[in-house]
Structure formats: structure tokens, C-alpha cells
Amino acid sequence: MTEALRQFNERRRHALGGMADRWRALPRWQRWLGVLAGLAFLYYLPFLGDIPGTNLIIPGLDWFRTDSIAGGSNWAGVLFVCALYVLVAIGLNVVIGLAGLLDLGYVGFYAVGAYSVALFGSTQSPVVQSMQRQFGLSEEWAVAWAVCIPIALAFSLVAGVLLGWPTLRLRGDYLAIVTLGFGEIIRIVAKNSGWAGQAQGVAGIPGPEGPPSADNTVFGLLKIEPWYWLALTVVLLMVLLVRRLEHSRVGRSWLAIREDEDAAAVMGVYPFKFKLWAFAIGAALGGLSGLLFASRSTFIQPETFNVQLSILFVAMVVVGGSGNMAGVALGAFLLAYLPERFRDFSEYRVLAFGLALVLIMLLRPQGLLPSRRRTRELQDRAKEAAVNVA
Amino acid sequence: MNFDALFGNLAQHTVDGLSKGAIYALVALGYTLVYGVLRLINFAHSEIFMVGTFAILGTWSLLGITDTPSIGMAIVYLLIGLLVGAAASGATALTVERVAYRRLRRMNAPPLIFLITAIGVSLVLVEIYALWMAGFFSGRGFSENRLVIGIPAMLKQETVISVAGANITNVQIIMVVSALVMLYGLDQFINRTRYGRGVRAVAQNPDTAALMGVHQDRVIMLVFVLGGLMAGAAALLWNMRYGITKFDIGFVIGLKAFTAAVLGGIGNLRGALLGGLLLGVIEVYAATLTRSTWEDVAAFVVLVVVLIFRPTGLLGESLGKARA
């Protein structure tokens, strides 16, 4: 059984490795064409199966849409959530996959981002209302959405540093529980504080076109495609950014710290500084994602940001293949998409999710699309174990 | 801050906190044992506690018990509950180790992989109970039941002693005393017996222990079973004190118990007891000082502060080291 599995894995690795090598061997213009086609497909996804502008449909593709089943969710809405989770996964991948820090409270940063835009951008938030009273502003006044973006980024960045500063000196497992606690604290504080809207949350959160209203033509309440395109664009930009970072001095330092912190320190990489950087950058990406989430839903409440969501985020990264951006994006997409597509089995959804987690980790601990370095590391560890037992 | 409420009745709050902490302490022992030997956080341990509460409920309703039987029968039923709870939790812990962790241990997988597997196992257990077993144990056949389920009360909770203005109930005394007894027994088992020596040896250095003839797998199974037994005992105490259970009851208890284990020094049995009792008291104090909604925040803030100033917990990590 295991032998057959090993052979199968071997063959598949050859096939996949061959594909990657062939891709790299293509002329540059063909690769560009391939990338452009891929991007065009991503932007076309909300219409999957239809040909826009005509009444024609492409048979078969319809099956993949979540609204093809009875009671299914809006397809563009699901895609928007997928894009948000991909953004989260990319941010968390910096923390877990690259720097090797186990963060179980990532939802805290997501919440900070969401609450930043809610508390500063909504006319119904207690913070804005008290500012109106303080400075004698009109009741329609609130911080503009575009200004909320840097505010949200700054707040989540600061939250990352504030959490990281005292805790990053702790060992991995302790870090996990402290971050878990941090996520809970953010949620409980939001739930119990008058200035954060308490358990009812905050409504009237603005989007790119200002406060939610029926007059918004592009980023409205009913038409979700533009929201998906916005999120997708943000994701693509962040992919580029993190990719540049990954291949820079900073990225190499993260990998060195992940592999062996002491060795990295001896080589002149100051672990604390780079860990803090990873935390802060991861936090900012989580905050950005939370901001998009809050803007789209126009309404947030603290119970959304629970530990289970944090665990889902970590699961996306690990299942997809921590350390590899394509992998974590795939993991995030699958974990957001599959439960929606198979809503028919909604009763057994969580059970299936749990079973899938266990099976994937047992049979493919490196994740679905692992980074090459990570795979080799796991093989090394397995070999070490074999030597120890013998 | 309502200091009058706290200091006006400090003894009472302390007693309440200690009895609350007794459950945390017993569950924390499971985390600490597994962590001490394997250096891994067994996230599924909270569900092992949950299984215990349901197994006890199922047995009691099978025996057709209604509220508060006579004292003699209550003691018999409680002993039966202890046996069943410990057996169910121990068996579940063993199954989890066998199905989910053994293969990963062979691969020498990094801790993160264990963590995700444990989360998966935990979800599976919770859902199995939500979909089928909770209904079964509450006597409604294998059907979905996601509601709070009441458990017949064995003892009428009444004040038996009053000390310094604190009314101590019989159940509270049983809780704290049995937590102390269980810990003493476990401590003796780990420090005095042959098996315990094996556990300490593997905790210190698995490879050397194997060379000295300690069967590693057997020790690890033993550790999981011991943790399960303690969780089963905690489940009995929980049922006596609170009289309710629910499919997702384990999550919060598990989180608190793990916090307690880290607070006292994970891997350290006495630390788990200290951490558990301390956490219980801190929570009750914080709830009195502010509002009950803030007690979780207080627990985590204390944890963070302790970890910053004493990164190995109050008593240090030492299943193998200190008292070898």
C-alpha cells in the first residue's frame, strides 16, 4: 500500500516537475502570453460558463458555479470571499510559511482592519459620532474610504508590532497560545466596549463609492462582480509585492530563521528584527483583507472574528503548502469554495472538512502544492527519524 | 472596578475560583503529559473531555437515574460515572494517538503538521457528537442534537461548611479534593513506578530511552491514556457541578486548560495543578471586579505577562528534568 503510494507520488512528482521545467524552457513571449491568459481567465471567472454580451453559454463549465445548485450562494460573492481568503493566506504565509512563526490569532489583525474602516468610515460608528460632536461637524461627516485604507494598514501594522514585541522572544508553541489569546482579546474587547459598538457591531460601513446606498452604481449592494475584481486586483498587487520581498535580503533572512534560528543569528541575521517584520507585514495584509470584507458587507459584528476563523486561516496555509504562494492561494481557494459548492451536504460539511484536514496531513504533510525547499526539508526529517529508530 | 464586591467577600470568590480551577487543572494534566513527552500540543484533548461528559451522561440515563438519589446510591453512581468517563476518555485518547499521530511521528513531522491534524481530529469528534452521539446519549437515538443537554444531579449542592464568610458546598469540596488526589496519584505514578520511570526517560531523551530498553510507543500510548483518564475525571466533576453538556463544550475548557498548563509550566504536573487553580481564581476575581464578560481577557493577559517575565511558566518545564 505505502509502496504503491510512494511510486504514485514519485510518478506525479516527475510529471509535475516536468511541467514546471517545460514552462521555464518556453520563450519569454509565450510565457507572458500564458500569464496574460491566466489573468484574463481570473477576471472572467464571475461569468464562468457565460459569454458576456451574448446569450450563449459554454456547457459543462456551469457545473463549477455555486449558484448552479438549489439554494446556492451568489457565484461572484463566493469568488469575492475566495479572493479575500487568498489575500489572508498570502499574508499568513509570510508569518507561518516564510518566517516559521505559528500565529493562531491572525483573525485579530483581520478584525483590526475591519474595525478600522468601520469605526472611522461609518457615520453610525460611536467613534465618528463623538468626533462629530467634538468638532461640531455635520452628521454626514465621516473619514473618506480612501483615507481609511492607510488608517487600517497603520492600525494593523501597529497591532502586529505590539503583539510581536513582547511575544516573539517566546518559543513556537508558546507563541501559538499567546497569539490565540490575542485574537480572542480583540474579539472580546470589541464585544464589550461601547466605542466599538459592542455585540451589535457597526453598520453603514463605506465602500469605494462612499456609504452604502442604492445609488451606488459600481460598488453596490447587489452587483458583486466589481467587488471581486477589486479584491482580485489587490491580491495580484500583493502577490507581486510579497514575491519581491521573498526574493530579497529580507526573504532570505526569513527562510534562514525558519530553518535554524541560532545558525541564522550566528551568520549575522538578527532574528528578532526580521520576525517582527514578518509579523508586521503579515498583519498589514490581514488588515487589508479585513477592510475589504467590512466594506463589502457594510456591517460587522464581533462574533464574526472568532477563533474558528483563525484556525481556518492556518488550515488554508498548511493544506495548500506553507511557504509556496501558489500553494497557499490554492488552499485558500479550495477551503472557501468547496464548502459553498457542496452545500447539498451542508449537514456533513464540518465533518468532511475535519476528515479532509486529517487525511491531507497524514498522506501529504507538505501540503497540496508545497515549495520545493519545504518538501526536501520534510524528506530530510523523515530520514533523520529513520536513522534514529534504526 | 468594583473592589467592594471583591474584598467584601474575598473568601467566597476564592473558593469558587478554586473549584472552577480544579477542572482546568485536571484537563491541563492531559496537555502537560503529552507535551512533556512528545513536545506537541494535543489540540484534540478538549474533545476527549467532551466525550467523557457524554459517556457519563449516557450511562446515567441508561441506568434510569433521576435527580438526587439517596446518598448511598449517589456514591455508587458517581463511582460508575468515574469508571465510565475515564474509560471513554482514555479509549478516545488512545484512538486519536493511533489514528492521527502515530504516522506523523514516524515521519518526524514538524509541530505545525501535528497541530493541523489535531484540529482536524477535534472537528471530526465534535461533529460526530453533534450529528449522532449527543442525541444517542441523551436518549433520542442517533439524531442531530446541537443543544445544551441537562444531566441529572447526583448530589444536592448545599453548603456544608462556612469559613471566614465563605459558604463551601459539598460539590466544591469534592472537586478540589479529588483534583488534589488525582494529581497526587499521578505524581506518584510518574515518579515512583517502573512505568513512570519509562515516561520520564522518554521525556528526557527518546533515543537514549529506546537504547535502554524503554518501548517508546508503549510509553506514548500510556501518556495519552493517562491524560484521557484525568479528562474523564474532570468530566465527572463538570457534570456534578454544572449539570449540563453540549457538543462544543470542550473548546473553551480546552483553551483554558491549555492556558493553565502553560501558566504553571507546560510539561510539569504540579505546574498544571497550580496553573489550573490560579487561573480559576483569577477568572472569578476578574469577573467580580468588572463584568463576567471580561474574565477571558484577564486570563489571557495574565498568561502573556507571566510568559514575558517567566517564559517557561511559573514552575518551569520539567516532566523529565527536575526530579529525575
mmCIF file of N, CA and C in Angstrom, chain B residues 128-231:
data_model
loop_
_atom_site.group_PDB
_atom_site.id
_atom_site.type_symbol
_atom_site.label_atom_id
_atom_site.label_comp_id
_atom_site.label_asym_id
_atom_site.label_seq_id
_atom_site.Cartn_x
_atom_site.Cartn_y
_atom_site.Cartn_z
ATOM 1 N N ILE B 128 -19.094 14.376 15.044
ATOM 2 C CA ILE B 128 -19.678 13.055 15.297
ATOM 3 C C ILE B 128 -20.660 13.156 16.458
ATOM 4 N N TYR B 129 -20.269 13.915 17.480
ATOM 5 C CA TYR B 129 -21.167 14.051 18.628
ATOM 6 C C TYR B 129 -22.368 14.917 18.283
ATOM 7 N N ALA B 130 -22.148 16.005 17.541
ATOM 8 C CA ALA B 130 -23.269 16.886 17.200
ATOM 9 C C ALA B 130 -24.281 16.147 16.326
ATOM 10 N N LEU B 131 -23.792 15.323 15.400
ATOM 11 C CA LEU B 131 -24.684 14.701 14.427
ATOM 12 C C LEU B 131 -25.368 13.457 14.970
ATOM 13 N N TRP B 132 -24.628 12.667 15.755
ATOM 14 C CA TRP B 132 -25.209 11.386 16.170
ATOM 15 C C TRP B 132 -25.172 11.133 17.671
ATOM 16 N N MET B 133 -23.968 11.221 18.275
ATOM 17 C CA MET B 133 -23.801 10.674 19.610
ATOM 18 C C MET B 133 -24.526 11.485 20.689
ATOM 19 N N ALA B 134 -24.564 12.826 20.540
ATOM 20 C CA ALA B 134 -25.227 13.641 21.561
ATOM 21 C C ALA B 134 -26.689 13.232 21.658
ATOM 22 N N GLY B 135 -27.315 13.004 20.504
ATOM 23 C CA GLY B 135 -28.695 12.535 20.507
ATOM 24 C C GLY B 135 -28.810 11.166 21.148
ATOM 25 N N PHE B 136 -27.863 10.299 20.818
ATOM 26 C CA PHE B 136 -27.894 8.922 21.335
ATOM 27 C C PHE B 136 -27.779 8.910 22.853
ATOM 28 N N PHE B 137 -26.799 9.658 23.375
ATOM 29 C CA PHE B 137 -26.556 9.611 24.816
ATOM 30 C C PHE B 137 -27.653 10.313 25.604
ATOM 31 N N SER B 138 -28.385 11.206 24.957
ATOM 32 C CA SER B 138 -29.470 11.849 25.693
ATOM 33 C C SER B 138 -30.779 11.115 25.438
ATOM 34 N N GLY B 139 -30.677 9.900 24.856
ATOM 35 C CA GLY B 139 -31.846 9.036 24.750
ATOM 36 C C GLY B 139 -32.795 9.383 23.612
ATOM 37 N N ARG B 140 -32.291 10.026 22.548
ATOM 38 C CA ARG B 140 -33.163 10.331 21.418
ATOM 39 C C ARG B 140 -32.723 9.597 20.157
ATOM 40 N N GLY B 141 -31.951 8.548 20.314
ATOM 41 C CA GLY B 141 -31.471 7.815 19.148
ATOM 42 C C GLY B 141 -30.402 8.601 18.408
ATOM 43 N N PHE B 142 -29.863 8.024 17.338
ATOM 44 C CA PHE B 142 -28.787 8.703 16.607
ATOM 45 C C PHE B 142 -29.372 9.832 15.779
ATOM 46 N N SER B 143 -29.500 11.001 16.379
ATOM 47 C CA SER B 143 -30.050 12.123 15.619
ATOM 48 C C SER B 143 -29.252 13.369 15.945
ATOM 49 N N GLU B 144 -29.399 14.382 15.085
ATOM 50 C CA GLU B 144 -28.639 15.593 15.274
ATOM 51 C C GLU B 144 -29.135 16.295 16.534
ATOM 52 N N ASN B 145 -28.201 16.706 17.380
ATOM 53 C CA ASN B 145 -28.564 17.445 18.576
ATOM 54 C C ASN B 145 -27.458 18.433 18.905
ATOM 55 N N ARG B 146 -27.731 19.698 18.641
ATOM 56 C CA ARG B 146 -26.723 20.719 18.909
ATOM 57 C C ARG B 146 -27.138 21.592 20.082
ATOM 58 N N LEU B 147 -27.973 21.063 20.950
ATOM 59 C CA LEU B 147 -28.488 21.867 22.051
ATOM 60 C C LEU B 147 -27.756 21.535 23.340
ATOM 61 N N VAL B 148 -27.978 22.381 24.328
ATOM 62 C CA VAL B 148 -27.459 22.099 25.662
ATOM 63 C C VAL B 148 -28.294 20.973 26.263
ATOM 64 N N ILE B 149 -27.619 19.966 26.818
ATOM 65 C CA ILE B 149 -28.319 18.804 27.355
ATOM 66 C C ILE B 149 -28.128 18.773 28.865
ATOM 67 N N GLY B 150 -29.224 18.608 29.593
ATOM 68 C CA GLY B 150 -29.145 18.577 31.044
ATOM 69 C C GLY B 150 -28.708 17.208 31.547
ATOM 70 N N ILE B 151 -28.024 17.202 32.691
ATOM 71 C CA ILE B 151 -27.555 15.957 33.283
ATOM 72 C C ILE B 151 -28.195 15.843 34.665
ATOM 73 N N PRO B 152 -28.727 14.654 35.021
ATOM 74 C CA PRO B 152 -29.333 14.527 36.355
ATOM 75 C C PRO B 152 -28.328 14.831 37.454
ATOM 76 N N ALA B 153 -28.780 15.540 38.497
ATOM 77 C CA ALA B 153 -27.872 15.922 39.581
ATOM 78 C C ALA B 153 -27.725 14.753 40.545
ATOM 79 N N MET B 154 -26.480 14.412 40.886
ATOM 80 C CA MET B 154 -26.248 13.301 41.796
ATOM 81 C C MET B 154 -26.395 13.751 43.240
ATOM 82 N N LEU B 155 -25.773 14.890 43.529
ATOM 83 C CA LEU B 155 -25.804 15.403 44.888
ATOM 84 C C LEU B 155 -26.493 16.753 44.871
ATOM 85 N N LYS B 156 -27.284 16.997 45.883
ATOM 86 C CA LYS B 156 -27.855 18.323 46.008
ATOM 87 C C LYS B 156 -26.733 19.251 46.464
ATOM 88 N N GLN B 157 -26.496 20.329 45.708
ATOM 89 C CA GLN B 157 -25.390 21.212 46.076
ATOM 90 C C GLN B 157 -25.836 22.069 47.245
ATOM 91 N N GLU B 158 -25.281 21.815 48.426
ATOM 92 C CA GLU B 158 -25.678 22.613 49.580
ATOM 93 C C GLU B 158 -24.448 22.939 50.425
ATOM 94 N N THR B 159 -24.549 24.034 51.161
ATOM 95 C CA THR B 159 -23.434 24.477 51.978
ATOM 96 C C THR B 159 -23.217 23.505 53.123
ATOM 97 N N VAL B 160 -21.973 23.038 53.268
ATOM 98 C CA VAL B 160 -21.703 22.170 54.411
ATOM 99 C C VAL B 160 -20.825 22.849 55.454
ATOM 100 N N ILE B 161 -19.907 23.717 54.998
ATOM 101 C CA ILE B 161 -19.071 24.435 55.965
ATOM 102 C C ILE B 161 -19.102 25.918 55.609
ATOM 103 N N SER B 162 -18.980 26.752 56.605
ATOM 104 C CA SER B 162 -18.780 28.180 56.347
ATOM 105 C C SER B 162 -17.492 28.611 57.021
ATOM 106 N N VAL B 163 -16.560 29.098 56.215
ATOM 107 C CA VAL B 163 -15.287 29.550 56.763
ATOM 108 C C VAL B 163 -15.061 30.985 56.330
ATOM 109 N N ALA B 164 -14.814 31.838 57.290
ATOM 110 C CA ALA B 164 -14.489 33.241 57.008
ATOM 111 C C ALA B 164 -15.476 33.861 56.026
ATOM 112 N N GLY B 165 -16.737 33.559 56.204
ATOM 113 C CA GLY B 165 -17.757 34.163 55.366
ATOM 114 C C GLY B 165 -17.961 33.471 54.029
ATOM 115 N N ALA B 166 -17.186 32.400 53.771
ATOM 116 C CA ALA B 166 -17.360 31.685 52.529
ATOM 117 C C ALA B 166 -18.213 30.454 52.764
ATOM 118 N N ASN B 167 -19.273 30.320 51.952
ATOM 119 C CA ASN B 167 -20.094 29.122 52.064
ATOM 120 C C ASN B 167 -19.555 28.077 51.095
ATOM 121 N N ILE B 168 -19.038 26.979 51.633
ATOM 122 C CA ILE B 168 -18.444 25.966 50.785
ATOM 123 C C ILE B 168 -19.439 24.828 50.607
ATOM 124 N N THR B 169 -19.737 24.492 49.365
ATOM 125 C CA THR B 169 -20.711 23.425 49.142
ATOM 126 C C THR B 169 -20.008 22.077 49.095
ATOM 127 N N ASN B 170 -20.816 21.031 49.266
ATOM 128 C CA ASN B 170 -20.254 19.686 49.231
ATOM 129 C C ASN B 170 -19.568 19.383 47.896
ATOM 130 N N VAL B 171 -20.202 19.812 46.803
ATOM 131 C CA VAL B 171 -19.621 19.531 45.483
ATOM 132 C C VAL B 171 -18.273 20.233 45.316
ATOM 133 N N GLN B 172 -18.190 21.462 45.833
ATOM 134 C CA GLN B 172 -16.917 22.190 45.711
ATOM 135 C C GLN B 172 -15.809 21.462 46.456
ATOM 136 N N ILE B 173 -16.141 20.932 47.641
ATOM 137 C CA ILE B 173 -15.128 20.196 48.397
ATOM 138 C C ILE B 173 -14.680 18.977 47.606
ATOM 139 N N ILE B 174 -15.671 18.234 47.074
ATOM 140 C CA ILE B 174 -15.334 17.042 46.295
ATOM 141 C C ILE B 174 -14.431 17.418 45.128
ATOM 142 N N MET B 175 -14.745 18.520 44.453
ATOM 143 C CA MET B 175 -13.970 18.910 43.268
ATOM 144 C C MET B 175 -12.512 19.152 43.625
ATOM 145 N N VAL B 176 -12.288 20.010 44.618
ATOM 146 C CA VAL B 176 -10.908 20.375 44.926
ATOM 147 C C VAL B 176 -10.149 19.165 45.482
ATOM 148 N N VAL B 177 -10.821 18.421 46.391
ATOM 149 C CA VAL B 177 -10.135 17.265 46.989
ATOM 150 C C VAL B 177 -9.801 16.234 45.919
ATOM 151 N N SER B 178 -10.758 15.936 45.026
ATOM 152 C CA SER B 178 -10.455 14.891 44.052
ATOM 153 C C SER B 178 -9.390 15.350 43.061
ATOM 154 N N ALA B 179 -9.349 16.650 42.728
ATOM 155 C CA ALA B 179 -8.268 17.119 41.855
ATOM 156 C C ALA B 179 -6.926 16.890 42.537
ATOM 157 N N LEU B 180 -6.863 17.210 43.846
ATOM 158 C CA LEU B 180 -5.599 17.015 44.574
ATOM 159 C C LEU B 180 -5.233 15.536 44.639
ATOM 160 N N VAL B 181 -6.231 14.687 44.899
ATOM 161 C CA VAL B 181 -5.959 13.253 44.995
ATOM 162 C C VAL B 181 -5.478 12.703 43.662
ATOM 163 N N MET B 182 -6.168 13.072 42.577
ATOM 164 C CA MET B 182 -5.771 12.586 41.248
ATOM 165 C C MET B 182 -4.348 13.026 40.936
ATOM 166 N N LEU B 183 -4.037 14.284 41.242
ATOM 167 C CA LEU B 183 -2.698 14.770 40.933
ATOM 168 C C LEU B 183 -1.672 14.023 41.765
ATOM 169 N N TYR B 184 -1.984 13.808 43.055
ATOM 170 C CA TYR B 184 -1.032 13.100 43.913
ATOM 171 C C TYR B 184 -0.786 11.703 43.356
ATOM 172 N N GLY B 185 -1.874 11.023 42.982
ATOM 173 C CA GLY B 185 -1.734 9.670 42.430
ATOM 174 C C GLY B 185 -0.868 9.684 41.170
ATOM 175 N N LEU B 186 -1.156 10.626 40.284
ATOM 176 C CA LEU B 186 -0.413 10.694 39.027
ATOM 177 C C LEU B 186 1.048 11.004 39.287
ATOM 178 N N ASP B 187 1.280 11.929 40.208
ATOM 179 C CA ASP B 187 2.644 12.328 40.549
ATOM 180 C C ASP B 187 3.426 11.129 41.079
ATOM 181 N N GLN B 188 2.781 10.367 41.957
ATOM 182 C CA GLN B 188 3.428 9.174 42.495
ATOM 183 C C GLN B 188 3.692 8.168 41.385
ATOM 184 N N PHE B 189 2.697 7.997 40.501
ATOM 185 C CA PHE B 189 2.831 7.044 39.413
ATOM 186 C C PHE B 189 4.028 7.398 38.527
ATOM 187 N N ILE B 190 4.142 8.690 38.203
ATOM 188 C CA ILE B 190 5.228 9.104 37.305
ATOM 189 C C ILE B 190 6.575 9.016 38.013
ATOM 190 N N ASN B 191 6.602 9.341 39.303
ATOM 191 C CA ASN B 191 7.890 9.430 39.990
ATOM 192 C C ASN B 191 8.325 8.146 40.693
ATOM 193 N N ARG B 192 7.383 7.237 40.968
ATOM 194 C CA ARG B 192 7.741 6.092 41.790
ATOM 195 C C ARG B 192 7.724 4.755 41.052
ATOM 196 N N THR B 193 6.901 4.646 40.002
ATOM 197 C CA THR B 193 6.753 3.316 39.408
ATOM 198 C C THR B 193 7.690 3.126 38.214
ATOM 199 N N ARG B 194 7.799 1.858 37.796
ATOM 200 C CA ARG B 194 8.581 1.482 36.631
ATOM 201 C C ARG B 194 8.071 2.203 35.373
ATOM 202 N N TYR B 195 6.734 2.179 35.203
ATOM 203 C CA TYR B 195 6.160 2.813 34.015
ATOM 204 C C TYR B 195 6.460 4.304 34.016
ATOM 205 N N GLY B 196 6.330 4.885 35.214
ATOM 206 C CA GLY B 196 6.583 6.313 35.324
ATOM 207 C C GLY B 196 8.026 6.637 34.956
ATOM 208 N N ARG B 197 8.933 5.741 35.357
ATOM 209 C CA ARG B 197 10.335 5.968 35.015
ATOM 210 C C ARG B 197 10.505 5.969 33.499
ATOM 211 N N GLY B 198 9.773 5.017 32.850
ATOM 212 C CA GLY B 198 9.820 4.977 31.387
ATOM 213 C C GLY B 198 9.356 6.295 30.788
ATOM 214 N N VAL B 199 8.254 6.835 31.332
ATOM 215 C CA VAL B 199 7.726 8.106 30.815
ATOM 216 C C VAL B 199 8.762 9.207 30.978
ATOM 217 N N ARG B 200 9.367 9.265 32.165
ATOM 218 C CA ARG B 200 10.365 10.325 32.390
ATOM 219 C C ARG B 200 11.558 10.153 31.474
ATOM 220 N N ALA B 201 11.938 8.883 31.261
ATOM 221 C CA ALA B 201 13.094 8.634 30.397
ATOM 222 C C ALA B 201 12.828 9.108 28.979
ATOM 223 N N VAL B 202 11.644 8.785 28.446
ATOM 224 C CA VAL B 202 11.331 9.203 27.078
ATOM 225 C C VAL B 202 11.237 10.725 27.007
ATOM 226 N N ALA B 203 10.704 11.341 28.075
ATOM 227 C CA ALA B 203 10.604 12.798 28.084
ATOM 228 C C ALA B 203 11.995 13.429 28.026
ATOM 229 N N GLN B 204 12.952 12.815 28.722
ATOM 230 C CA GLN B 204 14.306 13.383 28.736
ATOM 231 C C GLN B 204 14.996 13.216 27.404
ATOM 232 N N ASN B 205 15.021 11.980 26.921
ATOM 233 C CA ASN B 205 15.713 11.728 25.666
ATOM 234 C C ASN B 205 15.190 10.442 25.044
ATOM 235 N N PRO B 206 14.338 10.561 24.034
ATOM 236 C CA PRO B 206 13.677 9.390 23.468
ATOM 237 C C PRO B 206 14.666 8.340 22.951
ATOM 238 N N ASP B 207 15.721 8.802 22.291
ATOM 239 C CA ASP B 207 16.640 7.835 21.683
ATOM 240 C C ASP B 207 17.390 7.036 22.737
ATOM 241 N N THR B 208 17.922 7.740 23.729
ATOM 242 C CA THR B 208 18.630 7.045 24.797
ATOM 243 C C THR B 208 17.688 6.100 25.530
ATOM 244 N N ALA B 209 16.461 6.568 25.770
ATOM 245 C CA ALA B 209 15.489 5.716 26.450
ATOM 246 C C ALA B 209 15.275 4.434 25.664
ATOM 247 N N ALA B 210 15.168 4.577 24.322
ATOM 248 C CA ALA B 210 14.960 3.394 23.491
ATOM 249 C C ALA B 210 16.150 2.444 23.622
ATOM 250 N N LEU B 211 17.355 2.999 23.670
ATOM 251 C CA LEU B 211 18.554 2.159 23.807
ATOM 252 C C LEU B 211 18.545 1.414 25.136
ATOM 253 N N MET B 212 17.967 2.051 26.159
ATOM 254 C CA MET B 212 17.934 1.424 27.485
ATOM 255 C C MET B 212 16.780 0.436 27.614
ATOM 256 N N GLY B 213 16.080 0.216 26.506
ATOM 257 C CA GLY B 213 15.039 -0.797 26.543
ATOM 258 C C GLY B 213 13.661 -0.288 26.887
ATOM 259 N N VAL B 214 13.435 1.025 26.797
ATOM 260 C CA VAL B 214 12.087 1.553 27.024
ATOM 261 C C VAL B 214 11.330 1.510 25.705
ATOM 262 N N HIS B 215 10.164 0.894 25.721
ATOM 263 C CA HIS B 215 9.370 0.811 24.498
ATOM 264 C C HIS B 215 8.666 2.153 24.290
ATOM 265 N N GLN B 216 9.168 2.903 23.293
ATOM 266 C CA GLN B 216 8.685 4.267 23.106
ATOM 267 C C GLN B 216 7.195 4.340 22.836
ATOM 268 N N ASP B 217 6.738 3.509 21.889
ATOM 269 C CA ASP B 217 5.325 3.571 21.521
ATOM 270 C C ASP B 217 4.435 3.279 22.722
ATOM 271 N N ARG B 218 4.870 2.311 23.534
ATOM 272 C CA ARG B 218 4.053 1.954 24.675
ATOM 273 C C ARG B 218 3.989 3.129 25.666
ATOM 274 N N VAL B 219 5.119 3.785 25.866
ATOM 275 C CA VAL B 219 5.132 4.937 26.774
ATOM 276 C C VAL B 219 4.199 6.029 26.255
ATOM 277 N N ILE B 220 4.253 6.262 24.951
ATOM 278 C CA ILE B 220 3.429 7.334 24.396
ATOM 279 C C ILE B 220 1.949 6.991 24.527
ATOM 280 N N MET B 221 1.621 5.706 24.268
ATOM 281 C CA MET B 221 0.235 5.286 24.457
ATOM 282 C C MET B 221 -0.183 5.484 25.914
ATOM 283 N N LEU B 222 0.709 5.108 26.819
ATOM 284 C CA LEU B 222 0.416 5.256 28.251
ATOM 285 C C LEU B 222 0.125 6.710 28.599
ATOM 286 N N VAL B 223 0.934 7.591 28.041
ATOM 287 C CA VAL B 223 0.771 9.014 28.343
ATOM 288 C C VAL B 223 -0.579 9.521 27.851
ATOM 289 N N PHE B 224 -0.966 9.102 26.655
ATOM 290 C CA PHE B 224 -2.265 9.523 26.132
ATOM 291 C C PHE B 224 -3.394 8.978 27.006
ATOM 292 N N VAL B 225 -3.274 7.711 27.414
ATOM 293 C CA VAL B 225 -4.324 7.118 28.252
ATOM 294 C C VAL B 225 -4.410 7.846 29.586
ATOM 295 N N LEU B 226 -3.266 8.119 30.197
ATOM 296 C CA LEU B 226 -3.276 8.829 31.489
ATOM 297 C C LEU B 226 -3.973 10.176 31.351
ATOM 298 N N GLY B 227 -3.618 10.911 30.284
ATOM 299 C CA GLY B 227 -4.266 12.200 30.041
ATOM 300 C C GLY B 227 -5.763 12.023 29.894
ATOM 301 N N GLY B 228 -6.159 10.970 29.165
ATOM 302 C CA GLY B 228 -7.572 10.689 28.970
ATOM 303 C C GLY B 228 -8.273 10.400 30.288
ATOM 304 N N LEU B 229 -7.622 9.609 31.168
ATOM 305 C CA LEU B 229 -8.224 9.285 32.463
ATOM 306 C C LEU B 229 -8.496 10.556 33.256
ATOM 307 N N MET B 230 -7.514 11.446 33.264
ATOM 308 C CA MET B 230 -7.685 12.695 34.014
ATOM 309 C C MET B 230 -8.828 13.513 33.419
ATOM 310 N N ALA B 231 -8.916 13.536 32.084
ATOM 311 C CA ALA B 231 -10.002 14.276 31.441
ATOM 312 C C ALA B 231 -11.345 13.652 31.793
#
